[in-house]
mmCIF file of C-alpha atoms and ligand atoms in Angstrom:
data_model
loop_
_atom_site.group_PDB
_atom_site.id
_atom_site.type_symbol
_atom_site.label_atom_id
_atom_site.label_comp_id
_atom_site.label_asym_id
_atom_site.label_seq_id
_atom_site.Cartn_x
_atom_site.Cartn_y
_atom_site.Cartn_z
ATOM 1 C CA UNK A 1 43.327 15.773 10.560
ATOM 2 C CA UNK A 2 42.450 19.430 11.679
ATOM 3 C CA UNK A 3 45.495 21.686 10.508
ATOM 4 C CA UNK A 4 46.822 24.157 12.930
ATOM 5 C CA UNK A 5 47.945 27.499 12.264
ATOM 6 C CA UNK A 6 51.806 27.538 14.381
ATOM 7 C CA UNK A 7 54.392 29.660 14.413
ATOM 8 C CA UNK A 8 57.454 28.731 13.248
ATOM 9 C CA UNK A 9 60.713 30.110 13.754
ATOM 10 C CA UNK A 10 64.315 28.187 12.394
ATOM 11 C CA UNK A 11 67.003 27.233 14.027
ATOM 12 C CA UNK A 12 70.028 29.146 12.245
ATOM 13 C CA UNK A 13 72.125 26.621 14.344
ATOM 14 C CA UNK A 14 71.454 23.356 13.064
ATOM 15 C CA UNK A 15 73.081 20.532 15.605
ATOM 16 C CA UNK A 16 75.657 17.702 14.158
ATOM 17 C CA UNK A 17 73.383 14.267 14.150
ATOM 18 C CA UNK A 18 74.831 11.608 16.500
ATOM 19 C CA UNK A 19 76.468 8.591 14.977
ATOM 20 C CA UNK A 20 73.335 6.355 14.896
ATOM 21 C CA UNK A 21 75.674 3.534 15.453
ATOM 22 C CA UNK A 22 76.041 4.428 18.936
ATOM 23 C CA UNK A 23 73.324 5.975 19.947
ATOM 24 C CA UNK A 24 72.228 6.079 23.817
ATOM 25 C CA UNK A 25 67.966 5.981 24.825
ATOM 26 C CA UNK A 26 67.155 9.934 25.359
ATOM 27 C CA UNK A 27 70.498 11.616 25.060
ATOM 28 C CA UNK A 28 70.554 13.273 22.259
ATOM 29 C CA UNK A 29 67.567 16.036 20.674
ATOM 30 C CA UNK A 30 66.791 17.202 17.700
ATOM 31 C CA UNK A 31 66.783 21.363 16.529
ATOM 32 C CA UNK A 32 63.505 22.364 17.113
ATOM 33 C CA UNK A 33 60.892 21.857 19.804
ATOM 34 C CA UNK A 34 56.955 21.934 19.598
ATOM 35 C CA UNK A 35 55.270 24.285 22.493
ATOM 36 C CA UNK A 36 51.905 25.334 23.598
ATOM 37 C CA UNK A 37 50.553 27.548 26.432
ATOM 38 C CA UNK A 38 47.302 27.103 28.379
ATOM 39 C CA UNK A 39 46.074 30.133 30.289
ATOM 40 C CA UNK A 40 42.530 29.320 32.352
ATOM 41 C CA UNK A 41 39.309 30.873 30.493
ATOM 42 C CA UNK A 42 42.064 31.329 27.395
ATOM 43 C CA UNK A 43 42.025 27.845 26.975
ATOM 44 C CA UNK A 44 45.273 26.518 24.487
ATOM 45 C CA UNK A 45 47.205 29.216 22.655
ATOM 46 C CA UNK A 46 50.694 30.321 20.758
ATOM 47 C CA UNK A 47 50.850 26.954 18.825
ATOM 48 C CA UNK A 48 54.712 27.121 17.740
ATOM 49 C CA UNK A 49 57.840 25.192 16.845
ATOM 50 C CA UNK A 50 60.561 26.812 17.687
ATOM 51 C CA UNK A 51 64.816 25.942 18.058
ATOM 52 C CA UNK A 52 65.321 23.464 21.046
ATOM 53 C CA UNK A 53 66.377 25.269 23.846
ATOM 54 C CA UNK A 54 66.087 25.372 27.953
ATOM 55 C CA UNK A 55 63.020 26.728 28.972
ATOM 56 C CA UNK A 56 62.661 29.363 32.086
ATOM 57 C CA UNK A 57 59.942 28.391 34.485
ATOM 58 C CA UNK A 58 59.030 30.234 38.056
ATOM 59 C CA UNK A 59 60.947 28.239 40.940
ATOM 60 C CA UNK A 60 57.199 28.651 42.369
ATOM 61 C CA UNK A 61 55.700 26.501 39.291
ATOM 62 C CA UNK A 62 53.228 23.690 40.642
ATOM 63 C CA UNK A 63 54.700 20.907 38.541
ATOM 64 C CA UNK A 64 58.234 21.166 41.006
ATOM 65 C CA UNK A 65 56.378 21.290 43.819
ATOM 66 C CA UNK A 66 52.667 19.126 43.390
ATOM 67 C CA UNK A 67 54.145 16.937 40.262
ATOM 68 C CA UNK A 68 51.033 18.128 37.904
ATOM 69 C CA UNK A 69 52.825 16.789 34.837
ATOM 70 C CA UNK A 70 52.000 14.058 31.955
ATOM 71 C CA UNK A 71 53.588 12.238 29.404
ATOM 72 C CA UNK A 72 53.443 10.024 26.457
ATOM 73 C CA UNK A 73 56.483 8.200 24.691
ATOM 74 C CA UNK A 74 55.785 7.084 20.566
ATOM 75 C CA UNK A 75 58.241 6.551 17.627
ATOM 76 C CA UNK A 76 58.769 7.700 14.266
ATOM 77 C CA UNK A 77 60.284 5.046 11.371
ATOM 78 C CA UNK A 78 62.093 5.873 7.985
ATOM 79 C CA UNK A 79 60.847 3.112 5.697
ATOM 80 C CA UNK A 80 62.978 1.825 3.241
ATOM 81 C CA UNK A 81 61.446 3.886 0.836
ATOM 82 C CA UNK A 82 62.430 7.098 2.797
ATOM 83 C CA UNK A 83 58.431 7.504 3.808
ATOM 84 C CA UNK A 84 58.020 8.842 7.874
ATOM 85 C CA UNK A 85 55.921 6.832 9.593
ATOM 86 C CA UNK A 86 54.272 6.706 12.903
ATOM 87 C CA UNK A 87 52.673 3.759 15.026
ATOM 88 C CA UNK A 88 49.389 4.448 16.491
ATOM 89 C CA UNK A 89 49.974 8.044 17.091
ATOM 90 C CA UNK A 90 46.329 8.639 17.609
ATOM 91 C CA UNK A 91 46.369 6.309 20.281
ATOM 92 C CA UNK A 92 49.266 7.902 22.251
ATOM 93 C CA UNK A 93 47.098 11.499 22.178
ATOM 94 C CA UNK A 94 43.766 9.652 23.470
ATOM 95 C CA UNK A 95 45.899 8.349 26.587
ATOM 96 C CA UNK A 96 47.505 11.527 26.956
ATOM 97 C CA UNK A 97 43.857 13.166 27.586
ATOM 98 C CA UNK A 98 43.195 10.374 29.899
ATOM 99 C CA UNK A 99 46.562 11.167 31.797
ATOM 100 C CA UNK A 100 45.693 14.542 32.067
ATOM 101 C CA UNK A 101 42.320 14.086 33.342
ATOM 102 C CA UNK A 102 43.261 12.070 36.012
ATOM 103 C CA UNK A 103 45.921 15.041 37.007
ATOM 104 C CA UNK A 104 43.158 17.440 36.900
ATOM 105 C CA UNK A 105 44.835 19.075 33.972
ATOM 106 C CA UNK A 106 43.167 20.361 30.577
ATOM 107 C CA UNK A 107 42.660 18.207 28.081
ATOM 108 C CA UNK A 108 44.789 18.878 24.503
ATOM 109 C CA UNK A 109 42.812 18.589 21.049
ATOM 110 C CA UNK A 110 43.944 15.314 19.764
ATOM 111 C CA UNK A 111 43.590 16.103 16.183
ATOM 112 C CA UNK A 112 45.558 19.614 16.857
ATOM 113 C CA UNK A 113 48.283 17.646 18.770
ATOM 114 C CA UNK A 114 48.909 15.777 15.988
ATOM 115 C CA UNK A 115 48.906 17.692 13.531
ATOM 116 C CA UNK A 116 51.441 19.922 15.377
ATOM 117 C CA UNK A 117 53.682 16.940 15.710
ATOM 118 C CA UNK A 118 53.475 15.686 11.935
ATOM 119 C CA UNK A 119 54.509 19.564 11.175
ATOM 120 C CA UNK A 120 57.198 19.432 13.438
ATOM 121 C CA UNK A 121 58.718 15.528 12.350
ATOM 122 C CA UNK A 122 58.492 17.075 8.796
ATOM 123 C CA UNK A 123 61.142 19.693 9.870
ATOM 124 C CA UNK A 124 63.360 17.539 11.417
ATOM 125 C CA UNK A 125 62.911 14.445 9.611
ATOM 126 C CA UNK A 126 66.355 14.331 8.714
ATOM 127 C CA UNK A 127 66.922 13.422 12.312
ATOM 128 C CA UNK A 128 65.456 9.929 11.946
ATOM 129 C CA UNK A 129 67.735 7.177 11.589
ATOM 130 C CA UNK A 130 67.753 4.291 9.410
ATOM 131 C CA UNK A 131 70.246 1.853 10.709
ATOM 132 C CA UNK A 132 68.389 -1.339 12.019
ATOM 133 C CA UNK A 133 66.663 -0.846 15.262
ATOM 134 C CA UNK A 134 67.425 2.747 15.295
ATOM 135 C CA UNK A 135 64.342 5.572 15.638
ATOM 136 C CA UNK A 136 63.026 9.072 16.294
ATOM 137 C CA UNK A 137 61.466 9.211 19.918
ATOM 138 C CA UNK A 138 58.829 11.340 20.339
ATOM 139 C CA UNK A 139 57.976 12.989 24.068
ATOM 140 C CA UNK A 140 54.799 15.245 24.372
ATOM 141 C CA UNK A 141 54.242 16.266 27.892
ATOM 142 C CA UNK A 142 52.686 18.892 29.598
ATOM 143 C CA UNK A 143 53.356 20.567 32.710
ATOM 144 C CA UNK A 144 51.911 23.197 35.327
ATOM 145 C CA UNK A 145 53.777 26.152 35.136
ATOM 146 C CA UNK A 146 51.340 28.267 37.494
ATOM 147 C CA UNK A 147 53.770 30.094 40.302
ATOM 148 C CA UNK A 148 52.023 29.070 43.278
ATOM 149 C CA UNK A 149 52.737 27.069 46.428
ATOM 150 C CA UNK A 150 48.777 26.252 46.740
ATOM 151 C CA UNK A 151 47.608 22.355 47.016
ATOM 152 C CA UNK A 152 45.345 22.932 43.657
ATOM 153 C CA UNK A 153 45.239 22.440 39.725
ATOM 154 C CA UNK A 154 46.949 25.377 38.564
ATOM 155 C CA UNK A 155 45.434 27.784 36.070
ATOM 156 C CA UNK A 156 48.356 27.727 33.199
ATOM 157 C CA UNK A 157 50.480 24.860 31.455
ATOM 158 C CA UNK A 158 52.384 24.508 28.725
ATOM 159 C CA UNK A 159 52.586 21.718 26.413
ATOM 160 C CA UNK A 160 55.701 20.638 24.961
ATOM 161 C CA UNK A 161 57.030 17.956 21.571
ATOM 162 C CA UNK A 162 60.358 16.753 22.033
ATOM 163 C CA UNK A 163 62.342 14.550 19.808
ATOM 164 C CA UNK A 164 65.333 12.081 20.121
ATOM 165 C CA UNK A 165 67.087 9.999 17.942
ATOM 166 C CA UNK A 166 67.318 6.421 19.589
ATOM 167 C CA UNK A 167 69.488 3.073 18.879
ATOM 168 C CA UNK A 168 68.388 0.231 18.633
ATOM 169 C CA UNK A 169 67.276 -1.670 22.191
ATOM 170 C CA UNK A 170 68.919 -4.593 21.332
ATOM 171 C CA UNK A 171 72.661 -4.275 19.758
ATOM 172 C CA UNK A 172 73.221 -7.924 19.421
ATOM 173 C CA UNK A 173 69.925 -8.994 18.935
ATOM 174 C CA UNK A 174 66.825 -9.732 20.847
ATOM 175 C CA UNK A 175 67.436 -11.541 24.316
ATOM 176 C CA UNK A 176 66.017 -12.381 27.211
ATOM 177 C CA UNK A 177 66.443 -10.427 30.784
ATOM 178 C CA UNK A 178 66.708 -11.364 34.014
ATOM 179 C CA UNK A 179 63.501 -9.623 36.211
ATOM 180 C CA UNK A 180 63.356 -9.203 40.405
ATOM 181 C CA UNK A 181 59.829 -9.835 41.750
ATOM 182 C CA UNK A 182 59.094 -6.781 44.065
ATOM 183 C CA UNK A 183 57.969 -8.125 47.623
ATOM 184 C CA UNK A 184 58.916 -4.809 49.564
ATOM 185 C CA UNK A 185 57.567 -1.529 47.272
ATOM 186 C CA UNK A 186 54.583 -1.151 45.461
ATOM 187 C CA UNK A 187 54.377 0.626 42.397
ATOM 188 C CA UNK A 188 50.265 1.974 42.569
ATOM 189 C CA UNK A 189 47.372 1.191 44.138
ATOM 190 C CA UNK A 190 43.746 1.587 42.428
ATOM 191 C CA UNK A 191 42.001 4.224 42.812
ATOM 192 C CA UNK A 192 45.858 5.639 42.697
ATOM 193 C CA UNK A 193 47.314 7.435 39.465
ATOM 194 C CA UNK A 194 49.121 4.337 38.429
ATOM 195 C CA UNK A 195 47.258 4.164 34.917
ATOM 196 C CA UNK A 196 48.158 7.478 33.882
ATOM 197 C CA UNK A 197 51.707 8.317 32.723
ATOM 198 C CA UNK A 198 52.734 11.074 35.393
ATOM 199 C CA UNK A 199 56.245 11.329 36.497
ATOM 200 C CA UNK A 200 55.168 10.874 40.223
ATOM 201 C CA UNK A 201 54.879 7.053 38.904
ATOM 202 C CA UNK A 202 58.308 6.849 37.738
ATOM 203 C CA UNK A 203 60.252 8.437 40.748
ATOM 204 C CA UNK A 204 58.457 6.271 43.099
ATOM 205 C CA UNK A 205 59.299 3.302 41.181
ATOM 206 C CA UNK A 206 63.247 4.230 41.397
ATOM 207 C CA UNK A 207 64.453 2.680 44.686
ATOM 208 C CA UNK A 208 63.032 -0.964 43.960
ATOM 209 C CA UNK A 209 65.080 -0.358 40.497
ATOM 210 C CA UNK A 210 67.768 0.706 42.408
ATOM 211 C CA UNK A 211 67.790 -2.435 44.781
ATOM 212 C CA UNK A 212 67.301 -4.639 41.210
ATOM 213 C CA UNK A 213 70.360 -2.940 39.795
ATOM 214 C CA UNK A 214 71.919 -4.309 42.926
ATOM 215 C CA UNK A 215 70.921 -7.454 42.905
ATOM 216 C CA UNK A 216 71.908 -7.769 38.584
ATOM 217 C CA UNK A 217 68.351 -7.790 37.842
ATOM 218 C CA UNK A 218 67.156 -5.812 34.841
ATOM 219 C CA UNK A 219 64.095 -4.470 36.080
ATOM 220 C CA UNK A 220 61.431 -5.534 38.784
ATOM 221 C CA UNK A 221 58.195 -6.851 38.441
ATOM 222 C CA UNK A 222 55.160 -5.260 40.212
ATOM 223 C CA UNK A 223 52.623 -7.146 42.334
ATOM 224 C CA UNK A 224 49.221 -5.860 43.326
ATOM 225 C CA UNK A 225 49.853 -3.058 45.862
ATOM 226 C CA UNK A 226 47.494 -4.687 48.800
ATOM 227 C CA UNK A 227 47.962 -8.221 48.845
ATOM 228 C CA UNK A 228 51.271 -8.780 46.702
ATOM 229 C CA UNK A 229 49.980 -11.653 45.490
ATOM 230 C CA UNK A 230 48.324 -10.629 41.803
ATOM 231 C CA UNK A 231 51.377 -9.762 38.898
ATOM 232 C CA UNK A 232 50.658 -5.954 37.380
ATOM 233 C CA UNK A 233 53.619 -4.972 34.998
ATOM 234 C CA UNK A 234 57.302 -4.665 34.684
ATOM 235 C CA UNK A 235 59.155 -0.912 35.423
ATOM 236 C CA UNK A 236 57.820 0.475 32.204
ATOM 237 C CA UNK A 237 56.585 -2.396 30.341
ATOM 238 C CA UNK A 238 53.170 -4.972 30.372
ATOM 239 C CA UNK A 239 53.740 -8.339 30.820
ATOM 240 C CA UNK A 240 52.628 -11.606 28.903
ATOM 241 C CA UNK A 241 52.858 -15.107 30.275
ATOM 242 C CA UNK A 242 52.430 -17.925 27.781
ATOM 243 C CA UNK A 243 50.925 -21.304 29.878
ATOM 244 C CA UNK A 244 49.794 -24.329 28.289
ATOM 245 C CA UNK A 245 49.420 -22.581 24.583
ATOM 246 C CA UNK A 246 47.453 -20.009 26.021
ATOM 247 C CA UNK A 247 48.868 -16.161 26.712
ATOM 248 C CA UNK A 248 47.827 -14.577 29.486
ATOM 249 C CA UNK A 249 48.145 -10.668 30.512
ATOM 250 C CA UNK A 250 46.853 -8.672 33.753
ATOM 251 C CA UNK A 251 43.787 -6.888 32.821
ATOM 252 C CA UNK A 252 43.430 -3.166 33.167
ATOM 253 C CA UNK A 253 42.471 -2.750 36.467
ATOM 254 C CA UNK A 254 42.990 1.040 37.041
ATOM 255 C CA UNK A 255 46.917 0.545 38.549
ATOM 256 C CA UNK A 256 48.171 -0.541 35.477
ATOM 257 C CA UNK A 257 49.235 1.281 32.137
ATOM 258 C CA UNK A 258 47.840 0.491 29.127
ATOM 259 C CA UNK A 259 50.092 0.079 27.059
ATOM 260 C CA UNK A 260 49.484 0.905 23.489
ATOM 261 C CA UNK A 261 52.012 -2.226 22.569
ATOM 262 C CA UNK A 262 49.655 -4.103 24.630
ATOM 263 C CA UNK A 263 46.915 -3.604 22.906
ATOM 264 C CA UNK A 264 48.929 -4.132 19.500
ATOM 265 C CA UNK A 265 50.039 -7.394 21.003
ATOM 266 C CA UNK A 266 46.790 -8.542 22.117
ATOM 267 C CA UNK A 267 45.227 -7.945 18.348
ATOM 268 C CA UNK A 268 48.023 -10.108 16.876
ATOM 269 C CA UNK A 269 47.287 -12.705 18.907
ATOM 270 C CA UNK A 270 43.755 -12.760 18.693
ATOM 271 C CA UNK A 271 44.062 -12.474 14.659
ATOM 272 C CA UNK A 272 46.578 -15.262 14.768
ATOM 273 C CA UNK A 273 43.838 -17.381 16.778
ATOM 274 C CA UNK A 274 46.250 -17.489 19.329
ATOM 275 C CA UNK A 275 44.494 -18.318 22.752
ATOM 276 C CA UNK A 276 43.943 -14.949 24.610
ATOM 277 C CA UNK A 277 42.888 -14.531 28.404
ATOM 278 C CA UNK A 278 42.920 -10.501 30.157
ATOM 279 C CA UNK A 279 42.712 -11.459 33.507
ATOM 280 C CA UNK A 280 44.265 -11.292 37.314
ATOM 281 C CA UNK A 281 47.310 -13.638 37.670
ATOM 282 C CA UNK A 282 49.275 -14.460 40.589
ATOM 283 C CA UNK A 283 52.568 -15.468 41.553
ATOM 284 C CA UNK A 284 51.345 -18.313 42.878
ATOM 285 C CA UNK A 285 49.911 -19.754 39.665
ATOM 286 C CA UNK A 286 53.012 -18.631 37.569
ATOM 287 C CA UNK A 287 55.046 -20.614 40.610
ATOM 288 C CA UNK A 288 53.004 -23.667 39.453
ATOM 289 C CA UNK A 289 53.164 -22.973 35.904
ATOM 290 C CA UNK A 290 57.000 -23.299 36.048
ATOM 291 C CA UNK A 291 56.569 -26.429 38.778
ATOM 292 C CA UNK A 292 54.398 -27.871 36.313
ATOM 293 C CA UNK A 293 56.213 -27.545 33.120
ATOM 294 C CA UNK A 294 53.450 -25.332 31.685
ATOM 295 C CA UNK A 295 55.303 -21.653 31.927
ATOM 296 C CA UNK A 296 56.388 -21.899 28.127
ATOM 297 C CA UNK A 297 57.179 -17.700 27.854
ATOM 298 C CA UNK A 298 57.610 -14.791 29.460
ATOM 299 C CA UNK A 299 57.954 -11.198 27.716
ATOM 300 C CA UNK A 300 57.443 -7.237 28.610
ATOM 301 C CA UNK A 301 55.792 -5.128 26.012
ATOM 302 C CA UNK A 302 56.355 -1.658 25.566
ATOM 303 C CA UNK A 303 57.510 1.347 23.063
ATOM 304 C CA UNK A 304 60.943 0.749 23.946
ATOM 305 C CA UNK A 305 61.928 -2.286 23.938
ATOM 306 C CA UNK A 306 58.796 -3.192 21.652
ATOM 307 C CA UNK A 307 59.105 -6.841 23.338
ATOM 308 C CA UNK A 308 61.208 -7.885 25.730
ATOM 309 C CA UNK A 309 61.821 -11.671 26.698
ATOM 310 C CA UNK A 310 62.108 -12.631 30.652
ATOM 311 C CA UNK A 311 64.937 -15.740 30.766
ATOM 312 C CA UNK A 312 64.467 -15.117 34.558
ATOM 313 C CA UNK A 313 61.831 -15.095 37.249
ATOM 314 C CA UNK A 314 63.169 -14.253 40.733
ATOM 315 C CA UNK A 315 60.194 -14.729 43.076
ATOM 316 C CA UNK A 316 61.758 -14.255 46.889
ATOM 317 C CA UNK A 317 64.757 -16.291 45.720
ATOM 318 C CA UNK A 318 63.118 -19.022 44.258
ATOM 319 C CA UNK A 319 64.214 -18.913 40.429
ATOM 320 C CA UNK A 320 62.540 -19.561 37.456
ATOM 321 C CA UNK A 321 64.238 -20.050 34.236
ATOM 322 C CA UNK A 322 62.000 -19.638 31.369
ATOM 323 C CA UNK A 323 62.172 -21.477 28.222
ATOM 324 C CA UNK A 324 66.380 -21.969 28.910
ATOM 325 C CA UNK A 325 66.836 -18.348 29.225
ATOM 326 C CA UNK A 326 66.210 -17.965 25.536
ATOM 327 C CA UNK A 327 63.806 -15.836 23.408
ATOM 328 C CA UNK A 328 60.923 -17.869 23.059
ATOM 329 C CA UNK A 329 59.492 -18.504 19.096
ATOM 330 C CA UNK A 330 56.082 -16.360 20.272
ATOM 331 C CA UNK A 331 57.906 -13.411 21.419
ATOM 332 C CA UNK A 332 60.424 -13.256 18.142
ATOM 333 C CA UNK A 333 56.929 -13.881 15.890
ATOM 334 C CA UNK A 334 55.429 -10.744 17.588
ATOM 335 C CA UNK A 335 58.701 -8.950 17.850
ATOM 336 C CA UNK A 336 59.449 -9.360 14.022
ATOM 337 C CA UNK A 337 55.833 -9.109 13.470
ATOM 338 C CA UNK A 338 55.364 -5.682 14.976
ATOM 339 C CA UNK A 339 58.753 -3.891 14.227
ATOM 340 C CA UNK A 340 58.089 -4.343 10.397
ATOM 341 C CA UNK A 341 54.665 -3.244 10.509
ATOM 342 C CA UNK A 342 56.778 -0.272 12.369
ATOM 343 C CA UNK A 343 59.498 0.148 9.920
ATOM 344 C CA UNK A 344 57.475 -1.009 6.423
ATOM 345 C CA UNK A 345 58.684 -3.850 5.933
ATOM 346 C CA UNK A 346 55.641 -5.428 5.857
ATOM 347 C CA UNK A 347 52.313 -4.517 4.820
ATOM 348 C CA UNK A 348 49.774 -2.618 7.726
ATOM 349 C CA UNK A 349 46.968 -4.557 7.589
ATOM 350 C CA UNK A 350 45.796 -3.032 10.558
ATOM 351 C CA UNK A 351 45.333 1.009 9.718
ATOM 352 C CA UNK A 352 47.979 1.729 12.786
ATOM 353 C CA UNK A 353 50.645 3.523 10.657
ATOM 354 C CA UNK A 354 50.336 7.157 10.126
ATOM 355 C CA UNK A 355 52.199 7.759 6.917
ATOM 356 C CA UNK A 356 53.946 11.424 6.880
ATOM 357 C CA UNK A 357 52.506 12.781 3.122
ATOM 358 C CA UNK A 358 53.753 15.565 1.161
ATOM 359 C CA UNK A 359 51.576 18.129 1.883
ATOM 360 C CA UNK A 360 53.022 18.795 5.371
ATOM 361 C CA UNK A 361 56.352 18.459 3.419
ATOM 362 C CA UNK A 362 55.503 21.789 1.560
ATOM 363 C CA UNK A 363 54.688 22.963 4.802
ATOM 364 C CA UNK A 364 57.983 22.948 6.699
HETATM 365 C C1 PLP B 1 54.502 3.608 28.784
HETATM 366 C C2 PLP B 1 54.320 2.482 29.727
HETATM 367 C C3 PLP B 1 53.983 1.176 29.307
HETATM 368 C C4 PLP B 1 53.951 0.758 27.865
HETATM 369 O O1 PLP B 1 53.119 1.512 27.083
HETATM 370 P P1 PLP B 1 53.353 1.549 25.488
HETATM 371 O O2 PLP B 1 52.255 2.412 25.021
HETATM 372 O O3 PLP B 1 53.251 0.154 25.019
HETATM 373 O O4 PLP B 1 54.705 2.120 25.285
HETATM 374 C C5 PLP B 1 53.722 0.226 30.275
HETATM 375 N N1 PLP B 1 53.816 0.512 31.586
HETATM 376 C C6 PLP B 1 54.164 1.739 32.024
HETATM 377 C C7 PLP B 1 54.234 1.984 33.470
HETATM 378 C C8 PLP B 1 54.437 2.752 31.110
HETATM 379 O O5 PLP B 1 54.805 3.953 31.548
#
């Protein structure tokens, strides 16, 4: 890993932690902040950590107005040992350079990016929680902060590391939710920016949540945006089906994320000898599937939630209940599986944990 010369300036306000007992998904941040500004021809400069604060942007800046703006979303574990380790971190900067392509923004230095966020965890590593389930989310994201009302990629950004101590997804346990198949809105299109992580995703995803919500559905799931006939993925999750022994997931098709827990998923399986298939499914062959007794599981897959079981299928009203609305014994294997690969309690056979050393600890 290429070290990076940043700035740092401390906090002489340190925050009270949050009970980790109770903690809420993206409430609560840490004391200091990772930033970066790109001018055009300057390229990436003023690497520095500094106390977590509001930030003062140009009511002119293109990301309010155009939505040039990327993210990622990764975790940090305390192991029981009291080592800091991250899941695949490597992985989440590659995306975020695909992300920003797409956007017509710059592309970061992956190896700079994370080095600056191993420096930064090191300083506030205290913020990382070790009750069950609990973690330290991790948001890099970069935004447009050119003032101008002009339909182009703007010339500066600044790149930002957040951090937020998050409970566990599941208080009493994994279990299984309910999920709305969306017939009315579509969440991308190819050739659209669906398999890049840009907030103009997100808010056009809200009113078919908002209808789910309604309705007591968790989440919806997304069909193909022309015919609505092929499954893509669920709100901010992929999605496995498990037919006749075999597991099947959409393939990346240029409207879906990839998922980074995806791809984790899809190695377990394969080194389990698990029957694998990355291809387009429809509705229509999940309908038969349940009709047929041969829809044995359903489960999302993402940072979150890690995995989350579906108990429920709602396909225009016609209701599937998969394996009697209980967490099927695949989806527990891979959940239990993958969190203590996460966590350390159990061996990485795999190379995906970055293990926080020393070093940086003399650092901070
Ligand atoms: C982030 C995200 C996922 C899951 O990706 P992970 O890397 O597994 O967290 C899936 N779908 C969408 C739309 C996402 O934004």
């Amino acid at each position: 890993m290429k070290s990076l010369p940043i700035q740092i300036k401390l906090t002489d306000n340190r925050k009270e932690k949050p009970n980790p007992e109770t903690l809420i998904f993206g409430r609560n941040f840490t004391d200091h902040m990772f930033v970066a500004d790109y001018d055009e021809g300057k390229g990436w400069h003023s690497h520095r950590i500094v106390p977590y604060a509001p930030v003062s942007l140009d009511p002119a800046s293109i990301v309010f107005h155009y939505g040039q703006t990327v993210f990622e979303g990764l975790k940090a574990y305390k192991s029981p040992n009291g080592t800091v380790r991250l899941f695949r971190p490597e992985e989440n900067m590659k995306r975020m350079n695909l992300s920003l392509d797409r956007l017509c923004m710059p592309r970061i230095d992956e190896d700079l990016a994370l080095n600056a966020l191993t420096q930064l965890i090191q300083i506030e590593k205290d913020w990382i929680p070790t009750v069950e389930g609990t973690s330290l989310y991790i948001r890099p994201f970069v935004i447009a902060n050119e003032a101008f009302l002009g339909v182009s990629p703007a010339k500066k950004y600044q790149f930002y590391i957040i951090l937020s101590p998050v409970g566990s997804y599941y208080k009493e346990g994994i279990h299984p939710v309910k999920i709305l198949v969306e017939n009315e809105f579509v969440r991308a299109v190819k050739g659209g920016t669906g398999g890049a992580k840009t907030a103009g995703n997100y808010a056009a995803g809200l009113k078919a949540q908002e209808v789910a919500d309604q309705k007591g559905y968790a989440q919806v799931l997304w069909l193909d945006g022309v015919e609505k006939k092929y499954v893509e993925e669920v709100g901010s999750m992929n999605i496995f089906f498990k037919i006749n022994g075999e597991v099947v997931t959409p393939a990346i098709n240029g409207s879906i994320l990839e998922g980074i827990t995806r791809k984790s998923i899809l190695h377990l399986l394969r080194h389990w000898n698990i029957p694998v298939a990355e291809r387009q499914i429809s509705m229509d062959e999940i309908r038969d599937a349940y009709d047929n007794g041969t829809l044995e599981e359903v489960f999302g897959t993402g940072t979150a939630a890690v995995i989350s079981p579906v108990g429920e299928l709602n396909w225009d009203g016609y209701k599937m209940v998969v394996n009697h609305n209980e967490t099927g014994p695949l989806a527990r294997q891979l959940f239990n599986t993958l969190t203590n690969i996460q966590t350390g309690n159990e061996e990485d056979p795999f190379g995906w944990i970055l293990q926080l050393n020393n070093e940086l600890a003399k650092l901070a």
